[in-house]
Coordinates of C-alpha atoms in Angstrom, one line a residue:
Chain W
X581 CA 87.6 104.5 72.8
X582 CA 89.7 101.8 72.4
X583 CA 89.9 97.7 73.1
X584 CA 93.1 97.8 75.4
X585 CA 94.8 94.1 76.4
X586 CA 91.8 92.4 78.3
X587 CA 89.3 95.3 78.3
X588 CA 87.6 97.9 76.5
X589 CA 87.7 101.9 77.7
X590 CA 84.2 103.0 77.1
X591 CA 84.3 107.5 76.9
X592 CA 80.3 108.2 79.0
X593 CA 78.2 109.8 78.3
X594 CA 77.8 112.2 81.2
X595 CA 80.7 114.1 81.5
X596 CA 80.0 116.2 84.8
X597 CA 84.1 114.7 85.3
X598 CA 85.7 115.4 81.7
X599 CA 87.4 112.1 80.4
X600 CA 85.8 110.2 82.8
X601 CA 85.2 106.6 81.7
X602 CA 84.3 103.2 82.1
X603 CA 86.9 100.2 81.1
X604 CA 84.8 96.8 81.3
X605 CA 86.0 93.7 81.4
X606 CA 85.9 91.5 78.1
X607 CA 87.0 88.1 78.7
X608 CA 84.4 86.5 80.4
X609 CA 81.3 87.7 83.1
X610 CA 82.5 87.9 86.5
X611 CA 81.7 90.1 89.0
X612 CA 84.7 90.6 91.4
X613 CA 87.9 90.8 91.4
X614 CA 88.9 87.2 93.3
X615 CA 86.9 85.8 91.0
X616 CA 89.6 86.2 87.8
X617 CA 93.7 84.7 88.6
X618 CA 96.3 85.9 89.2
X619 CA 97.5 87.0 85.6
X620 CA 93.9 87.5 85.0
X621 CA 94.1 90.2 87.3
X622 CA 96.9 91.4 86.6
X623 CA 96.6 92.1 83.0
X624 CA 92.9 94.2 84.1
X625 CA 95.2 96.4 86.3
X626 CA 97.8 96.5 83.8
X627 CA 94.5 98.4 81.5
X628 CA 93.3 100.2 84.8
X629 CA 97.1 101.9 84.7
X630 CA 97.3 102.3 80.9
X631 CA 94.4 103.7 80.9
X632 CA 94.8 105.8 83.9
X633 CA 97.9 107.3 82.3
X634 CA 96.0 108.3 78.9
X635 CA 93.3 110.1 81.1
X636 CA 95.9 112.0 82.6
X637 CA 98.2 113.0 79.9
X638 CA 95.1 114.1 77.7
X639 CA 93.2 115.8 80.7
X640 CA 95.4 117.4 82.7
X641 CA 93.4 116.8 85.5
X642 CA 94.1 117.8 89.3
X643 CA 94.0 113.7 90.5
X644 CA 91.7 111.1 89.6
X645 CA 90.1 108.0 90.9
X646 CA 89.4 104.6 89.9
X647 CA 87.0 102.7 92.1
X648 CA 85.5 99.3 91.5
X649 CA 82.3 99.3 93.0
X650 CA 80.0 97.8 90.7
X651 CA 76.8 97.9 93.0
X652 CA 74.2 98.4 90.4
X653 CA 75.7 96.1 87.1
X654 CA 76.9 93.3 88.7
X655 CA 80.1 92.6 85.7
X656 CA 83.2 93.7 86.2
X657 CA 84.5 97.5 86.1
X658 CA 86.7 100.4 87.0
X659 CA 85.5 103.5 87.4
X660 CA 88.3 106.1 85.6
X661 CA 87.0 109.5 87.1
X662 CA 89.2 112.5 86.1
X663 CA 89.5 114.9 89.4
X664 CA 90.0 118.7 88.9
X665 CA 90.2 121.3 91.5
X666 CA 87.0 123.6 90.0
X667 CA 84.7 120.3 90.0
X668 CA 81.7 120.7 92.1
X669 CA 82.7 117.9 94.8
X670 CA 86.7 118.2 94.6
X671 CA 87.7 117.2 97.7
X672 CA 85.4 114.6 98.3
X673 CA 83.5 111.4 96.7
X674 CA 81.8 111.7 93.4
X675 CA 79.1 109.4 94.2
X676 CA 75.6 110.5 96.1
X677 CA 73.0 108.6 97.6
X678 CA 70.1 109.1 95.1
X679 CA 71.9 109.3 91.1
X680 CA 69.8 111.5 89.8
X681 CA 71.5 114.0 92.3
X682 CA 74.8 112.4 90.9
X683 CA 76.6 115.8 89.1
X684 CA 75.8 115.4 85.5
X685 CA 77.0 117.6 81.8
X686 CA 76.6 116.5 78.7
X687 CA 79.5 117.7 76.4
X688 CA 78.7 118.4 73.0
X689 CA 79.4 115.9 70.1
X690 CA 82.5 117.7 68.5
X691 CA 84.6 118.0 72.2
X692 CA 83.4 114.4 72.3
X693 CA 85.3 113.4 69.7
X694 CA 88.8 115.5 69.4
X695 CA 89.2 113.8 73.3
X696 CA 88.2 110.3 71.8
X697 CA 90.8 110.8 69.5
X698 CA 93.4 112.1 71.9
X699 CA 92.8 108.9 73.8
X700 CA 93.3 107.1 71.0
X701 CA 96.5 108.8 70.0
X702 CA 98.1 108.3 73.8
X703 CA 96.7 104.8 73.8
X704 CA 98.9 103.9 70.5
X705 CA 101.6 105.7 71.3
X706 CA 101.9 103.0 74.1
X707 CA 100.9 100.4 71.6
X708 CA 98.1 99.6 73.2
Chain F
X602 CA 96.6 93.9 110.0
X603 CA 99.3 92.7 108.4
X604 CA 102.3 94.2 106.0
X605 CA 101.8 92.3 102.2
X606 CA 104.3 92.8 100.1
X607 CA 104.6 96.5 98.9
X608 CA 102.1 97.4 101.4
X609 CA 99.9 97.9 104.6
X610 CA 95.9 96.5 105.2
X611 CA 94.7 98.3 108.2
X612 CA 91.4 97.5 109.5
X613 CA 89.5 101.0 109.5
X614 CA 87.8 101.4 113.1
X615 CA 84.4 102.3 112.1
X616 CA 82.8 99.0 110.8
X617 CA 79.8 100.2 109.3
X618 CA 80.4 97.7 107.1
X619 CA 82.0 94.7 108.1
X620 CA 85.7 93.9 106.9
X621 CA 86.4 97.1 105.8
X622 CA 90.1 97.8 105.0
X623 CA 92.2 100.1 103.7
X624 CA 95.2 99.2 102.3
X625 CA 98.3 101.6 102.6
X626 CA 101.1 102.2 100.0
X627 CA 104.6 101.8 102.0
X628 CA 106.9 102.3 100.0
X629 CA 107.5 106.1 99.4
X630 CA 105.0 109.4 99.6
X631 CA 102.9 109.2 96.2
X632 CA 99.3 110.4 95.6
X633 CA 98.7 108.5 92.1
X634 CA 98.7 105.3 90.5
X635 CA 100.9 106.7 87.4
X636 CA 103.6 107.7 90.2
X637 CA 104.6 104.1 90.1
X638 CA 106.0 102.9 87.8
X639 CA 104.1 99.5 86.5
X640 CA 106.0 97.4 88.3
X641 CA 105.5 98.8 91.5
X642 CA 101.8 99.5 90.2
X643 CA 101.2 95.2 89.5
X644 CA 103.1 95.0 93.1
X645 CA 100.7 97.0 95.1
X646 CA 97.4 95.9 92.9
X647 CA 99.1 92.1 93.7
X648 CA 98.6 92.8 97.2
X649 CA 94.7 94.3 96.5
X650 CA 94.2 91.1 95.0
X651 CA 95.2 89.6 98.4
X652 CA 93.5 92.2 100.7
X653 CA 89.8 91.5 98.8
X654 CA 90.3 87.2 98.5
X655 CA 91.3 87.3 102.8
X656 CA 88.2 89.6 103.2
X657 CA 85.8 87.8 101.1
X658 CA 87.2 84.7 103.0
X659 CA 86.9 85.7 106.3
X660 CA 83.9 88.1 106.1
X661 CA 81.6 85.8 103.3
X662 CA 80.7 89.5 101.8
X663 CA 77.5 89.5 98.9
X664 CA 80.3 91.5 97.4
X665 CA 83.2 93.9 97.2
X666 CA 83.9 96.9 96.7
X667 CA 87.4 98.3 96.2
X668 CA 88.6 101.8 95.4
X669 CA 91.2 104.8 95.6
X670 CA 90.3 108.2 95.5
X671 CA 92.1 109.9 98.0
X672 CA 90.8 113.1 97.8
X673 CA 90.7 113.5 101.5
X674 CA 94.4 111.6 102.5
X675 CA 96.3 112.5 99.5
X676 CA 98.6 109.2 99.7
X677 CA 98.0 106.3 97.7
X678 CA 95.4 103.8 99.2
X679 CA 92.9 101.2 98.7
X680 CA 89.7 101.2 100.3
X681 CA 88.2 97.5 100.1
X682 CA 84.5 97.1 101.5
X683 CA 82.8 94.1 102.0
X684 CA 79.6 94.6 101.2
X685 CA 76.2 92.8 102.4
X686 CA 72.5 92.4 100.8
X687 CA 71.0 93.7 104.6
X688 CA 73.6 97.1 104.6
X689 CA 72.1 100.0 104.9
X690 CA 73.8 101.2 101.4
X691 CA 73.1 97.2 99.2
X692 CA 72.8 97.9 95.4
X693 CA 74.6 101.0 95.7
X694 CA 77.7 103.7 97.1
X695 CA 78.8 104.1 100.6
X696 CA 79.6 107.0 99.9
X697 CA 77.6 109.9 101.2
X698 CA 77.8 114.5 99.9
X699 CA 78.7 114.8 104.3
X700 CA 81.8 113.0 105.4
X701 CA 79.7 112.5 109.1
X702 CA 76.2 111.2 107.4
X703 CA 78.5 107.6 106.3
X704 CA 77.1 104.7 107.7
X705 CA 78.8 104.1 110.9
X706 CA 79.2 101.6 113.3
X707 CA 81.7 100.9 116.6
X708 CA 83.1 96.9 116.0
X709 CA 83.6 95.1 120.1
X710 CA 87.0 94.8 121.4
X711 CA 87.0 91.6 121.5
X712 CA 85.5 91.4 117.6
X713 CA 87.7 93.0 116.3
X714 CA 90.6 91.7 117.7
X715 CA 89.6 87.9 116.2
X716 CA 88.8 89.3 113.1
X717 CA 91.8 90.6 113.0
X718 CA 93.3 87.1 113.3
X719 CA 91.6 85.1 110.7
X720 CA 92.8 87.6 108.4
X721 CA 96.2 86.9 109.6
X722 CA 95.6 83.7 109.1
X723 CA 94.9 83.4 106.0
X724 CA 97.0 85.4 105.3
X725 CA 99.7 83.7 106.9
X726 CA 98.0 80.5 104.8
X727 CA 98.9 83.1 101.3
X728 CA 102.7 83.6 102.6
X729 CA 102.3 87.1 102.4

C-alpha cells in the first residue's frame, strides 16, 4: 500500500478480514522489538499508529487487533487486523492452531485496488 | 508486577508460557489505539518496550509475542508472551478458538514471587 516512516504497509492477499494488513519493518533485519533502539521502536510504533488510523478511517471496522507474533516468519512486523461484528471470529482471536483453518476470503481485484487507493488517500493526507 | 509510565504490568495467573503478562493502560478507559493521542500512544508503546526488555532479560525466552487484541476485554492492553522452543505451540500463535483449550499451567506461589521480584529488579534498574 505505502512506505511509511520505517516500515511498509502491505494489504494481505487473504482478505477474510477486510483491510487485513501487515506492516513490515524496513530498516534492518531484526526479529524482536528489543533489538531496536528506543528511538527505532518509537518510529515503528508511530507507523503502527498511522496504519491503525488509516484502516479505521477507510474500513470503518468495529474494532482492531494489532499483534507482533513472528512465530512463522522471523522478521519484525505488525499484523493490523480490522475486526467486524459480522466476522466469523468476532469476540475472539482470529488465529487457529492449524493455519489452513484460518478464515480465508479473496477480494476481487477491483475492490482491492479501490481499498488500496483509499488507504493511500488517507496516508497522503497524513503526510506519510 | 509494577506500575510503568502510563500502564501497569501484571503477571497472569496462567503461566502456561512462563512470564506471560498483560500491560494495562491506566490513564483512562479506551478500547483502541487510535483513541489515544500520538503522545499517549508513544508513552504506552514505550512501556511495552520496557516490559519486553524486562521479560527477555529475566525469563530468557527464545522469542516474544506482543499483541493488543481486546476481543474479550474491551479495555486497551498489551499481551506480552514469552515463547520457548519447548512450549506446546512453538512456531504458531498461542490462541485457540475455544478459550478453555488454551495451554494452561499454574506456577507455584514461591516461583511466582521470585519471578515478580526479578522483574521488579530489572524494572527498578531501568528507572521505571
